[in-house]
Structures are given as structure tokens and as C-alpha cells.
């Protein structure tokens, strides 16, 4: 399908407004096209304003104009309902960063590439971050340089696409041009002089035969760490105030973005096979290696390193464990599309895989003493899927009819670490995966769908879709959707709405993941064990039911207004009810007994004692939620004699509440664990960890060879809740982050731009412990990390050079 692009009708421009010519695009493309044809839905193409459901369309140039160096961060400053923030001191999560639409968690946003499902990440988020207990697609593995545009469908779409599309769909369209190429160089640094980053990406297109094409993108980037640790000068968590803490006021901590190096190659090939059809293949591979940091092991925490980490002749000063990751993400699709009589046919096969290998460095296993290694291979996780699709569609005058089928095989693998990483107390900071944690499990599912669209008149549209799905592990699901749109006043006023059901299958990760993790609780080291949902301990001893699918009911109602050619306004209300959400339980620990007690006092303590852990966690269906909100987008362009003035704004209000009682397993409820099962802190990750309000306002001026943009993003307040004491809750107030973009065309081929992200050096509110030192781990954390709104790097400077040919 041929795509038309423009900046005029897009909510993204409310943030960016940076003329695409600053990154090697042609100004003429902006001037000649008024509306964007969308391809996200499995139905007839519609424009953004005439679509029956809300859609954002974001160009690659606009993403790059945010100054962010990864796709997920760029989209955060482009779409008000999308959030992704840098995580820290959170093992592998620091190398992925959970991302979601409408605060509904990474699991409920479906990601597509060229309309085909992208694989999920191998990583499940189990640390204290947004999206805890969930799995999402690795959005860092998709390079912005390979993108032509990104379509964001802000509506449930399970009836078209199956599982995961409860909050919406993000569809990445890859570049397919052959007439030009571009080399882009960039580099940046924070105002504190850390976080230095640099990179390059190269894109070119080749014509094959008479009508074929091959577009290739190659990219390489690197970023250094940042550090915004607290500096208390004493350690209230351990109750230590001595010469070491005073000499090391930050307690040795590294709190900030990790070191990361990434390389990728993507391609998009189209090769006509006849006048009626073409063969296509697209996708790519991304390799990412990173280093993040755990809590610093102080001399009073671990009294000796047996001379393994301290240089000869120097006094022992503690050590900084490193968490090293190797991430491999592969996604490739091949297929054929064309005409089969009067029908359009699209048949394809997709392979996707995510591989995450864990290594722990600069640490020891104290149980091994002087024989301990200082670097450990701690195991890893893999997830892969093979998908077959076939889609048929046809127009019967004003009626569009489509049918489709999909078969998918998924595989989840957990690999054990080397023995030294888990034996005894395990590697300090992250004990390796043990043999009993190793799994290799599969499941299959088959889905069929049908969709119908009827243009009853040129103004009145009705659409409907149904989908039946069968999973080998939990059974069947039936989803449906109906939507409509009516245009008034010569298309200047549109009323639209949709009603649908949806579902999300529990991921294989949530069913089979297990591990032992080291945490600090009340100044003591604790080993927390996660048991998978298939284990006899969870299913038989605790009576937890087998994981089942989540079910949703979505309603969207909105209007789109275009009173003049220069002004467009859209407003959409949505309500999303989700039943049986899969959650990751809170810490279930000792009640009356103590770790190591010879006589456990209840069935839970018997499990803890026999497994040598201080607490346990597991996955289960246990909570219902209702999410309601509104999206408002306004775009205004005013041509003036010397150039063009652009004023744009976008706003999202989003509120999630827990509906009814949380379903606590009977054995836990009867033994006094109801409050621990999913405590106030864990509930707040669902209800208040993401901003309830987010607004984007941009002012742009394009004049001759110059372009200036002044963009502001408001991140609303978030609330962190204490596990048991409401007096220790803290609300972090909303803040405005301002970005300034200056661009200049040196020549027709050479472009230069400078970006200042967070111009006024805005940081989140600092943590107020309110007497509970565990809220900032004894002063180690200055800024909130569990409910991080927009990061805490401060001002960042970025320079881009783009050469087109």
C-alpha cells in the first residue's frame, strides 16, 4: 500500500514540529499532502481524521527531532498516552525499560512491523519498576533510522490481531525508498559531563530489476553511564555512620542510565513476481550489550572480598557488582501479496526471537570464599515464535470484506547459570539461575477472523470484526468489535466510536518463570524465590489456579473537527475494563516464625523453610481494573510571508482503579497473608506509577534554511505507596520538560541540528523518607526510581549531522 505522509494532521507535531528537511527529508513532502492514509487496521484505508478510531501517525524525522536516541524514549515525547522511562539498579530491566500505552503495562500493547506481529522480549520484568510481572516487545531493538513512519492505534484491536492488543497497537512501517540515501551522525552529553553518547546510521535504497526495491539500514550507537546517586554520608539502612560512610558519601552507588552499545541491520525487500503480485521480506537483527550496577557492597555489608577484587597492597573498600547483558533480537517476515481473482491475498511467515544472556561481574560468591570467581555466567532467557498468516480481502462496491487465519508456535527457554553462580549463597547481587529454574516449553495457537466495513453513504461508515482463537494451554477465546463514523458539514465535523471485547493470553514467561533473587529488607539480606505457575508448590500446596486469559471490554467515543485547512481538533474518551489481570504477587514471607526456624508455624513457612528462602512470589489471575481517560489533539499551521508558524498541543488524562476485591488464594487468606499478597505498594504500580496527566505543547517556526522549535512536555504527578503505612506515601508533583531544537540547511545535502533536551534542567521531586529509610535505601537513591516520570539525567545536549545523497 502506498503511504502518504505529512506533518499537518498529526498529533506528534504537537511535540516536535521540527521540519523533516532538517534530517534529510524533502520540504515538498510536507507542503503537498494534507492527510495521512493509515494502514494499522485490517480494513479499508482511512485518513487520520475520517478513521472511526483514534490513530496517531509519526514520521521517522519527527521521532529523531525529539533528540532521544532510542525509539521508546522518542515515542514518549511524541504520544501523550505512551510512557517509557529509564530504569536503574534493576538488573536486566535497566537495559529494556518497560513501555506501555495508557498505563496498562507492557503486556497489553501489541507491536507490529509492517503490519506483522513482532515477537515479545525474553525478559520478564520482576524488579520494582512500572510493568512489574509483565512482558513486552523490546522496542529498543527497532532502530528509528529504519522507520518510514509509526502508526499508533489508540483502541482495542483483539478482534483483528488477537492477544495483547487491549490498550492499542503500535505499527512500525519500514522505509522502502530507492531514490536516495542518508548518513546520519550524532553525539551528545549531559550538562554534568556524563552520559556521553555517539552513533551513526546509514540508510540507502536499491532498485532491483524494473519494479523491485531493497532498502537497507545499518546503525551503531554507544552511551556511557550517568550517576545521580544520593550522598547521605551515612547509611541509615544498616545503621552505620563511620569513617567509611563519611569518606564515601554516595555509599559507592551508581544510579543512572547504564553503559550500552547497540548495533542493528534492517532490510525491506519487495520483488514483483508478476503484474498481479509481489514477493516481500523485511525485518532485522539488533545486538545490544550493556553494563548496569547493583547496590554497592560496603565493607560492613560484606566484610571481605578475600583479596579477589582489591588490588594488592590496598585496603579493602567494598566492591561494586556489575550486571552485564547480551541482548539479541531477530525478527524477519517473508510473504507474497497480490490479486487472486477479485480478491487481495497476503500470505506470510514470520520468525521472531529474543535472547538475553546474563553475566555478573566484579563480585564474589561468599560461600566459595577465596576460591570464588569474580565474574559469573548467570544463565539467560530466550523467547521465540513462528507465525503463519493468510489474509483475504475484497471490495464489493461500498462494502469491504476481509478474512484471515493465523497459526503461531511460541517457545520459552530458561538456561541455568554456571554452578559457581548459584551454589551456596550465589553470586552477590544476582545468583544465577539454578537447574530447577531451567525450562524449555512451547505452546501453539490458531486464530481465524473476519471483518466487514460498509460505507452506507459517503458520510456514514460502519465496521465490524470477530475473531476466534484456540490456545493449546488454556483453551478458547472469542472477541468482537464494532465501530462507526459519521461526517457532517462537508467532512469538517466527524463523530466516531467503537465497542469491543479483547483478551490477553498469559505469557509463557509468566507461566514458567522461576528464580531466586537477592534483596535488602529492613537492613538484612533476603533471598526471594519465585515459583512458576506450573509447580506443585504453587498449584497443590498453595491452591493457586492455572493461569487463564485476561478479558477486556473497550469503549471509545470521540469527535474530529477541521474547521479550516489549517486547524484540526480531535477528542476521544475511552473506557477499558479488564477482568482477571495476571499479577505478580507481593513478598509472602514469615509471619510468626523466623528464617531457619526448626518449627514453621503455617503451610507457607513450611515451603519457605524447605526451600531455604525468606519469601516467595508467584503469578496468578487476581485483579480486575477499570481504566478511563481522554485524548485531545489540536494542530494549527499558519503560513506567513517569510515561512510557517506551527502551534500544536496534545493532552492525555488516564486513570486506572482496581475494581472490586483482589482474589487472594484461600490458603494465604486463612493464614493471615491477605494484606501481603498484593500490598499497597504493588497496587500502586497499577494505579499511580504512571502520570495520570500528560500534555505536549509545541511552537515551531520554519524560515528559509532555518528551523526553530520550542517544545514542552508536562508529566503529571505520580504517587508511590508504602506497602503497609499510608503515612509514608509520597506524591511526586508534575513537571514540565522543555526541549529546544535549532536546525540549519548548510547545503541542499548537508543538514545540521542542535538539540537541548530538558533545557531548564528539571528533575523529579526528591524522595522524602518520612522516617522509613527503606524508601530510599538509606539515602542511596535521591530521586524516585519505582515511579520514575521522565528520568533524572537533567539537561542533555545533542548534535546531529545528516548528509543525503
CSV table of C-alpha atoms in Angstrom, one decimal, residues 42-409:
chain,number,residue,atom,x,y,z
A,42,UNK,CA,-7.3,-4.8,8.9
A,43,UNK,CA,-9.9,-2.8,6.9
A,44,UNK,CA,-10.1,-0.3,4.1
A,45,UNK,CA,-7.6,2.6,4.3
A,46,UNK,CA,-8.9,5.7,6.0
A,47,UNK,CA,-7.4,9.1,6.8
A,48,UNK,CA,-6.5,10.0,10.3
A,49,UNK,CA,-9.4,12.4,10.7
A,50,UNK,CA,-12.0,10.1,9.0
A,51,UNK,CA,-11.0,7.0,10.8
A,52,UNK,CA,-13.6,5.5,13.1
A,53,UNK,CA,-11.0,5.0,15.8
A,54,UNK,CA,-8.2,7.4,17.1
A,55,UNK,CA,-4.8,7.0,15.3
A,56,UNK,CA,-1.5,8.9,15.6
A,57,UNK,CA,0.9,8.8,12.7
A,58,UNK,CA,4.5,9.7,13.5
A,59,UNK,CA,7.3,10.2,10.9
A,60,UNK,CA,10.8,9.0,11.5
A,61,UNK,CA,12.1,12.5,11.1
A,62,UNK,CA,9.8,13.7,13.9
A,63,UNK,CA,11.0,10.9,16.2
A,64,UNK,CA,14.6,11.9,15.5
A,65,UNK,CA,13.7,15.5,16.2
A,66,UNK,CA,12.9,14.7,19.9
A,67,UNK,CA,16.7,14.3,20.4
A,68,UNK,CA,16.1,10.9,22.0
A,69,UNK,CA,18.4,8.1,20.9
A,70,UNK,CA,16.0,5.2,21.2
A,71,UNK,CA,12.6,4.5,19.7
A,72,UNK,CA,10.8,4.0,23.0
A,73,UNK,CA,12.1,7.3,24.5
A,74,UNK,CA,11.3,9.2,21.3
A,75,UNK,CA,7.8,7.9,21.3
A,76,UNK,CA,7.4,9.0,25.0
A,77,UNK,CA,7.9,12.6,23.9
A,78,UNK,CA,5.7,12.1,20.9
A,79,UNK,CA,2.5,10.4,22.1
A,80,UNK,CA,0.9,11.6,25.4
A,81,UNK,CA,-0.6,8.2,26.2
A,82,UNK,CA,2.7,6.4,25.8
A,83,UNK,CA,5.3,6.1,28.5
A,84,UNK,CA,8.8,4.6,28.8
A,85,UNK,CA,11.4,5.8,31.3
A,86,UNK,CA,14.9,4.7,32.1
A,87,UNK,CA,15.2,2.2,34.9
A,88,UNK,CA,18.2,1.9,37.2
A,89,UNK,CA,19.6,-0.7,39.7
A,90,UNK,CA,17.1,-3.2,38.4
A,91,UNK,CA,19.2,-6.0,36.8
A,92,UNK,CA,18.3,-6.6,33.1
A,93,UNK,CA,15.2,-4.3,33.3
A,94,UNK,CA,17.7,-1.3,33.2
A,95,UNK,CA,18.6,-2.5,29.6
A,96,UNK,CA,15.0,-2.7,28.4
A,97,UNK,CA,12.8,-0.1,30.2
A,98,UNK,CA,9.1,-1.1,30.4
A,99,UNK,CA,6.9,0.8,27.9
A,100,UNK,CA,3.1,0.9,27.6
A,101,UNK,CA,0.1,2.7,26.3
A,102,UNK,CA,-2.5,4.2,28.7
A,103,UNK,CA,-0.6,2.9,31.8
A,104,UNK,CA,-1.9,-0.6,31.2
A,105,UNK,CA,1.5,-2.3,31.3
A,106,UNK,CA,3.8,-3.6,28.5
A,107,UNK,CA,1.8,-6.8,28.1
A,108,UNK,CA,-1.2,-5.0,26.7
A,109,UNK,CA,0.3,-3.1,23.8
A,110,UNK,CA,0.8,-5.1,20.6
A,111,UNK,CA,3.7,-4.1,18.4
A,112,UNK,CA,3.7,-4.8,14.7
A,113,UNK,CA,6.3,-4.3,11.9
A,114,UNK,CA,4.8,-3.6,8.5
A,115,UNK,CA,1.5,-4.9,10.0
A,116,UNK,CA,3.0,-8.3,11.2
A,117,UNK,CA,3.3,-9.2,14.8
A,118,UNK,CA,6.7,-8.6,16.5
A,119,UNK,CA,8.0,-11.1,19.0
A,120,UNK,CA,7.9,-10.4,22.7
A,121,UNK,CA,11.1,-9.9,24.7
A,122,UNK,CA,12.7,-12.8,26.5
A,123,UNK,CA,12.8,-10.7,29.7
A,124,UNK,CA,10.0,-10.6,32.2
A,125,UNK,CA,10.1,-7.6,34.5
A,126,UNK,CA,10.4,-8.8,38.1
A,127,UNK,CA,12.1,-5.8,39.7
A,128,UNK,CA,10.4,-2.9,41.5
A,129,UNK,CA,9.6,-0.9,38.3
A,130,UNK,CA,6.5,0.0,36.3
A,131,UNK,CA,5.2,-3.1,34.5
A,132,UNK,CA,6.4,-5.4,37.2
A,133,UNK,CA,5.5,-9.0,36.4
A,134,UNK,CA,4.8,-8.3,32.7
A,135,UNK,CA,6.4,-8.9,29.3
A,136,UNK,CA,6.5,-6.6,26.3
A,137,UNK,CA,8.2,-6.2,23.0
A,138,UNK,CA,11.8,-4.9,23.0
A,139,UNK,CA,11.2,-1.5,21.5
A,140,UNK,CA,14.9,-0.6,21.8
A,141,UNK,CA,15.6,-3.3,19.2
A,142,UNK,CA,13.8,-1.3,16.4
A,143,UNK,CA,16.0,1.5,15.1
A,144,UNK,CA,14.3,4.8,14.2
A,145,UNK,CA,16.6,5.2,11.2
A,146,UNK,CA,14.8,2.2,9.5
A,147,UNK,CA,11.4,3.6,10.0
A,148,UNK,CA,9.3,5.5,7.5
A,149,UNK,CA,6.6,6.2,10.0
A,150,UNK,CA,4.9,4.7,13.1
A,151,UNK,CA,1.1,4.3,13.4
A,152,UNK,CA,-0.3,4.2,16.9
A,153,UNK,CA,-3.9,2.8,17.1
A,154,UNK,CA,-5.3,4.0,20.5
A,155,UNK,CA,-8.1,1.5,20.7
A,156,UNK,CA,-8.5,-2.2,21.5
A,157,UNK,CA,-7.9,-4.5,18.5
A,158,UNK,CA,-8.0,-8.1,19.7
A,159,UNK,CA,-10.8,-8.9,17.2
A,160,UNK,CA,-8.3,-8.1,14.4
A,161,UNK,CA,-5.0,-9.1,15.8
A,162,UNK,CA,-5.6,-11.4,18.7
A,163,UNK,CA,-3.9,-11.4,22.1
A,164,UNK,CA,-2.1,-8.3,23.6
A,165,UNK,CA,-4.0,-5.5,21.7
A,166,UNK,CA,-6.1,-4.4,24.7
A,167,UNK,CA,-4.5,-0.9,25.2
A,168,UNK,CA,-3.7,-0.4,21.5
A,169,UNK,CA,-1.4,-1.3,18.6
A,170,UNK,CA,1.9,0.3,17.5
A,171,UNK,CA,2.6,-0.5,13.9
A,172,UNK,CA,6.2,0.4,12.6
A,173,UNK,CA,6.3,1.0,8.8
A,174,UNK,CA,9.8,0.4,7.4
A,175,UNK,CA,11.4,2.6,4.8
A,176,UNK,CA,11.1,1.4,1.2
A,177,UNK,CA,12.5,4.3,-0.8
A,178,UNK,CA,15.1,3.7,-3.5
A,179,UNK,CA,15.8,7.2,-4.8
A,180,UNK,CA,18.0,8.5,-2.1
A,181,UNK,CA,20.2,7.6,0.9
A,182,UNK,CA,21.4,9.3,4.1
A,183,UNK,CA,24.2,9.1,6.5
A,184,UNK,CA,23.4,10.5,10.0
A,185,UNK,CA,26.0,11.1,12.7
A,186,UNK,CA,25.1,12.2,16.3
A,187,UNK,CA,26.7,12.8,19.6
A,188,UNK,CA,25.5,14.2,22.9
A,189,UNK,CA,26.4,14.6,26.6
A,190,UNK,CA,24.6,15.8,29.8
A,191,UNK,CA,25.2,19.1,31.4
A,192,UNK,CA,27.1,17.3,34.2
A,193,UNK,CA,29.5,15.9,31.6
A,194,UNK,CA,28.5,12.3,31.9
A,195,UNK,CA,26.3,10.1,29.7
A,196,UNK,CA,28.4,10.8,26.6
A,197,UNK,CA,26.8,9.1,23.6
A,198,UNK,CA,27.5,8.9,19.9
A,199,UNK,CA,26.4,6.9,16.9
A,200,UNK,CA,25.8,6.7,13.2
A,201,UNK,CA,23.2,5.2,11.0
A,202,UNK,CA,23.2,4.7,7.3
A,203,UNK,CA,20.2,4.1,5.0
A,204,UNK,CA,20.1,3.5,1.3
A,205,UNK,CA,17.7,2.0,-1.2
A,206,UNK,CA,18.5,0.0,-4.3
A,207,UNK,CA,16.3,-0.6,-7.3
A,208,UNK,CA,16.0,-4.3,-8.3
A,209,UNK,CA,15.0,-5.1,-11.8
A,210,UNK,CA,12.3,-2.8,-13.2
A,211,UNK,CA,10.0,-2.5,-10.2
A,212,UNK,CA,11.7,-4.2,-7.3
A,213,UNK,CA,13.4,-2.4,-4.4
A,214,UNK,CA,15.7,-3.1,-1.4
A,215,UNK,CA,16.1,-0.7,1.4
A,216,UNK,CA,18.8,-1.3,4.0
A,217,UNK,CA,19.5,0.4,7.3
A,218,UNK,CA,22.7,-0.1,9.4
A,219,UNK,CA,23.2,1.5,12.7
A,220,UNK,CA,25.7,1.7,15.6
A,221,UNK,CA,25.5,3.6,18.9
A,222,UNK,CA,27.1,3.8,22.3
A,223,UNK,CA,26.2,5.5,25.5
A,224,UNK,CA,28.1,6.0,28.7
A,225,UNK,CA,26.6,5.8,32.2
A,226,UNK,CA,25.2,8.6,34.2
A,227,UNK,CA,25.2,8.8,38.0
A,228,UNK,CA,22.6,10.7,40.1
A,229,UNK,CA,23.0,8.8,43.4
A,230,UNK,CA,22.2,10.3,46.7
A,231,UNK,CA,25.0,11.3,49.1
A,232,UNK,CA,23.8,10.9,52.6
A,233,UNK,CA,27.3,10.5,54.2
A,234,UNK,CA,25.8,7.8,56.5
A,235,UNK,CA,23.8,4.6,55.9
A,236,UNK,CA,20.5,4.6,57.9
A,237,UNK,CA,19.5,1.3,56.2
A,238,UNK,CA,22.3,-0.6,58.0
A,239,UNK,CA,22.5,1.9,60.9
A,240,UNK,CA,26.2,2.9,60.1
A,241,UNK,CA,27.8,6.3,60.4
A,242,UNK,CA,31.5,5.9,60.5
A,243,UNK,CA,34.7,6.9,58.8
A,244,UNK,CA,33.9,4.9,55.7
A,245,UNK,CA,30.5,6.4,55.1
A,246,UNK,CA,31.8,9.9,55.7
A,247,UNK,CA,34.7,9.3,53.2
A,248,UNK,CA,32.3,7.8,50.7
A,249,UNK,CA,29.1,10.0,51.0
A,250,UNK,CA,27.4,8.3,48.0
A,251,UNK,CA,28.0,4.9,49.6
A,252,UNK,CA,29.7,3.8,46.3
A,253,UNK,CA,26.4,3.9,44.3
A,254,UNK,CA,25.9,4.2,40.6
A,255,UNK,CA,22.3,5.3,40.0
A,256,UNK,CA,21.5,6.3,36.4
A,257,UNK,CA,21.5,5.1,32.8
A,258,UNK,CA,23.7,2.0,32.0
A,259,UNK,CA,26.6,1.7,29.6
A,260,UNK,CA,25.2,0.4,26.4
A,261,UNK,CA,26.4,-0.4,22.9
A,262,UNK,CA,24.0,-1.3,20.2
A,263,UNK,CA,24.3,-2.4,16.5
A,264,UNK,CA,21.5,-3.2,14.1
A,265,UNK,CA,20.8,-4.1,10.5
A,266,UNK,CA,17.3,-3.9,8.9
A,267,UNK,CA,16.1,-4.5,5.4
A,268,UNK,CA,12.9,-4.1,3.4
A,269,UNK,CA,12.7,-6.0,0.1
A,270,UNK,CA,9.9,-6.0,-2.5
A,271,UNK,CA,10.2,-8.0,-5.7
A,272,UNK,CA,7.3,-8.2,-8.2
A,273,UNK,CA,6.6,-11.7,-9.4
A,274,UNK,CA,4.0,-10.6,-12.0
A,275,UNK,CA,1.7,-7.8,-12.7
A,276,UNK,CA,-0.6,-9.2,-10.1
A,277,UNK,CA,1.6,-9.6,-7.1
A,278,UNK,CA,5.0,-9.3,-5.4
A,279,UNK,CA,7.2,-11.2,-3.0
A,280,UNK,CA,8.4,-9.3,0.1
A,281,UNK,CA,10.7,-9.8,3.0
A,282,UNK,CA,11.6,-7.5,5.8
A,283,UNK,CA,13.0,-7.3,9.3
A,284,UNK,CA,16.3,-7.1,11.0
A,285,UNK,CA,18.7,-8.0,13.8
A,286,UNK,CA,19.8,-5.9,16.8
A,287,UNK,CA,22.6,-6.8,19.1
A,288,UNK,CA,22.8,-4.8,22.4
A,289,UNK,CA,25.4,-5.2,25.1
A,290,UNK,CA,25.3,-3.3,28.4
A,291,UNK,CA,26.6,-2.8,31.9
A,292,UNK,CA,24.4,-1.6,34.8
A,293,UNK,CA,25.1,-1.7,38.5
A,294,UNK,CA,23.7,-3.3,41.6
A,295,UNK,CA,23.8,-1.9,45.2
A,296,UNK,CA,27.4,-1.3,46.3
A,297,UNK,CA,28.7,-3.9,48.7
A,298,UNK,CA,30.0,-1.8,51.6
A,299,UNK,CA,32.8,-3.2,53.9
A,300,UNK,CA,30.2,-3.5,56.7
A,301,UNK,CA,27.8,-5.4,54.5
A,302,UNK,CA,30.4,-7.9,53.1
A,303,UNK,CA,33.4,-7.7,55.4
A,304,UNK,CA,35.9,-9.2,53.0
A,305,UNK,CA,36.5,-10.0,49.3
A,306,UNK,CA,39.3,-12.5,50.1
A,307,UNK,CA,41.7,-10.2,48.2
A,308,UNK,CA,39.9,-11.1,44.9
A,309,UNK,CA,38.7,-7.7,44.0
A,310,UNK,CA,41.0,-5.4,45.9
A,311,UNK,CA,44.4,-4.6,44.3
A,312,UNK,CA,47.4,-5.9,46.2
A,313,UNK,CA,48.6,-3.6,48.8
A,314,UNK,CA,45.3,-1.6,49.0
A,315,UNK,CA,42.9,-1.7,51.9
A,316,UNK,CA,39.6,-3.4,51.3
A,317,UNK,CA,36.9,-0.8,50.4
A,318,UNK,CA,33.9,-2.9,49.4
A,319,UNK,CA,33.0,-3.5,45.7
A,320,UNK,CA,30.5,-2.6,43.0
A,321,UNK,CA,28.8,-5.6,41.4
A,322,UNK,CA,28.1,-5.2,37.7
A,323,UNK,CA,25.2,-6.6,35.8
A,324,UNK,CA,26.2,-7.4,32.2
A,325,UNK,CA,23.7,-8.3,29.5
A,326,UNK,CA,23.9,-9.5,25.9
A,327,UNK,CA,20.6,-9.0,24.1
A,328,UNK,CA,19.9,-10.4,20.6
A,329,UNK,CA,16.6,-9.6,18.9
A,330,UNK,CA,15.8,-11.0,15.5
A,331,UNK,CA,12.6,-10.5,13.5
A,332,UNK,CA,12.0,-11.5,9.9
A,333,UNK,CA,8.9,-11.8,7.7
A,334,UNK,CA,8.6,-13.2,4.2
A,335,UNK,CA,5.5,-13.4,2.1
A,336,UNK,CA,3.6,-12.8,-1.1
A,337,UNK,CA,0.8,-10.3,-1.7
A,338,UNK,CA,-1.3,-9.7,-4.8
A,339,UNK,CA,-4.5,-10.4,-6.6
A,340,UNK,CA,-6.3,-13.8,-6.6
A,341,UNK,CA,-9.1,-13.2,-9.0
A,342,UNK,CA,-11.1,-10.3,-7.5
A,343,UNK,CA,-9.6,-10.9,-4.0
A,344,UNK,CA,-6.5,-9.4,-2.5
A,345,UNK,CA,-4.3,-12.0,-0.9
A,346,UNK,CA,-1.5,-11.6,1.6
A,347,UNK,CA,0.3,-14.8,2.9
A,348,UNK,CA,3.3,-14.6,5.1
A,349,UNK,CA,5.6,-16.4,7.6
A,350,UNK,CA,7.3,-14.6,10.5
A,351,UNK,CA,10.2,-15.7,12.7
A,352,UNK,CA,11.0,-13.7,15.8
A,353,UNK,CA,13.4,-14.4,18.7
A,354,UNK,CA,14.7,-12.6,21.7
A,355,UNK,CA,17.8,-13.9,23.6
A,356,UNK,CA,19.1,-12.4,26.8
A,357,UNK,CA,22.2,-13.7,28.4
A,358,UNK,CA,23.1,-12.6,32.0
A,359,UNK,CA,26.6,-12.2,33.4
A,360,UNK,CA,27.5,-10.8,36.8
A,361,UNK,CA,30.9,-9.1,37.2
A,362,UNK,CA,33.1,-7.5,39.8
A,363,UNK,CA,31.5,-9.6,42.6
A,364,UNK,CA,32.1,-12.8,44.5
A,365,UNK,CA,30.2,-15.8,45.9
A,366,UNK,CA,31.0,-15.6,49.6
A,367,UNK,CA,30.1,-19.2,50.1
A,368,UNK,CA,33.2,-20.1,48.0
A,369,UNK,CA,35.5,-17.8,49.9
A,370,UNK,CA,38.9,-17.3,48.3
A,371,UNK,CA,38.0,-19.9,45.6
A,372,UNK,CA,35.2,-17.7,44.2
A,373,UNK,CA,35.4,-16.4,40.7
A,374,UNK,CA,34.8,-12.7,40.2
A,375,UNK,CA,32.7,-13.0,37.1
A,376,UNK,CA,29.8,-15.4,36.7
A,377,UNK,CA,27.7,-16.6,33.8
A,378,UNK,CA,24.3,-16.4,35.4
A,379,UNK,CA,22.2,-18.1,32.7
A,380,UNK,CA,19.7,-16.4,30.5
A,381,UNK,CA,16.3,-16.5,28.8
A,382,UNK,CA,15.1,-17.0,25.3
A,383,UNK,CA,11.7,-16.4,23.6
A,384,UNK,CA,10.8,-17.2,20.0
A,385,UNK,CA,7.8,-17.5,17.8
A,386,UNK,CA,7.0,-18.8,14.3
A,387,UNK,CA,3.8,-17.3,12.8
A,388,UNK,CA,1.9,-18.1,9.6
A,389,UNK,CA,-0.6,-15.6,8.3
A,390,UNK,CA,-3.1,-15.6,5.4
A,391,UNK,CA,-5.4,-12.6,4.7
A,392,UNK,CA,-8.0,-12.3,2.0
A,393,UNK,CA,-10.0,-9.1,1.3
A,394,UNK,CA,-12.3,-7.6,-1.3
A,395,UNK,CA,-14.4,-4.6,-2.1
A,396,UNK,CA,-18.0,-5.1,-3.1
A,397,UNK,CA,-18.8,-1.6,-4.1
A,398,UNK,CA,-19.3,0.2,-0.8
A,399,UNK,CA,-18.7,-3.0,1.3
A,400,UNK,CA,-15.3,-4.2,2.3
A,401,UNK,CA,-14.9,-7.9,3.4
A,402,UNK,CA,-11.9,-9.5,4.9
A,403,UNK,CA,-11.0,-12.9,6.2
A,404,UNK,CA,-7.8,-14.2,7.8
A,405,UNK,CA,-6.2,-17.0,9.7
A,406,UNK,CA,-3.1,-17.2,11.9
A,407,UNK,CA,-1.1,-20.1,13.4
A,408,UNK,CA,1.6,-19.4,16.0
A,409,UNK,CA,4.1,-21.5,17.9
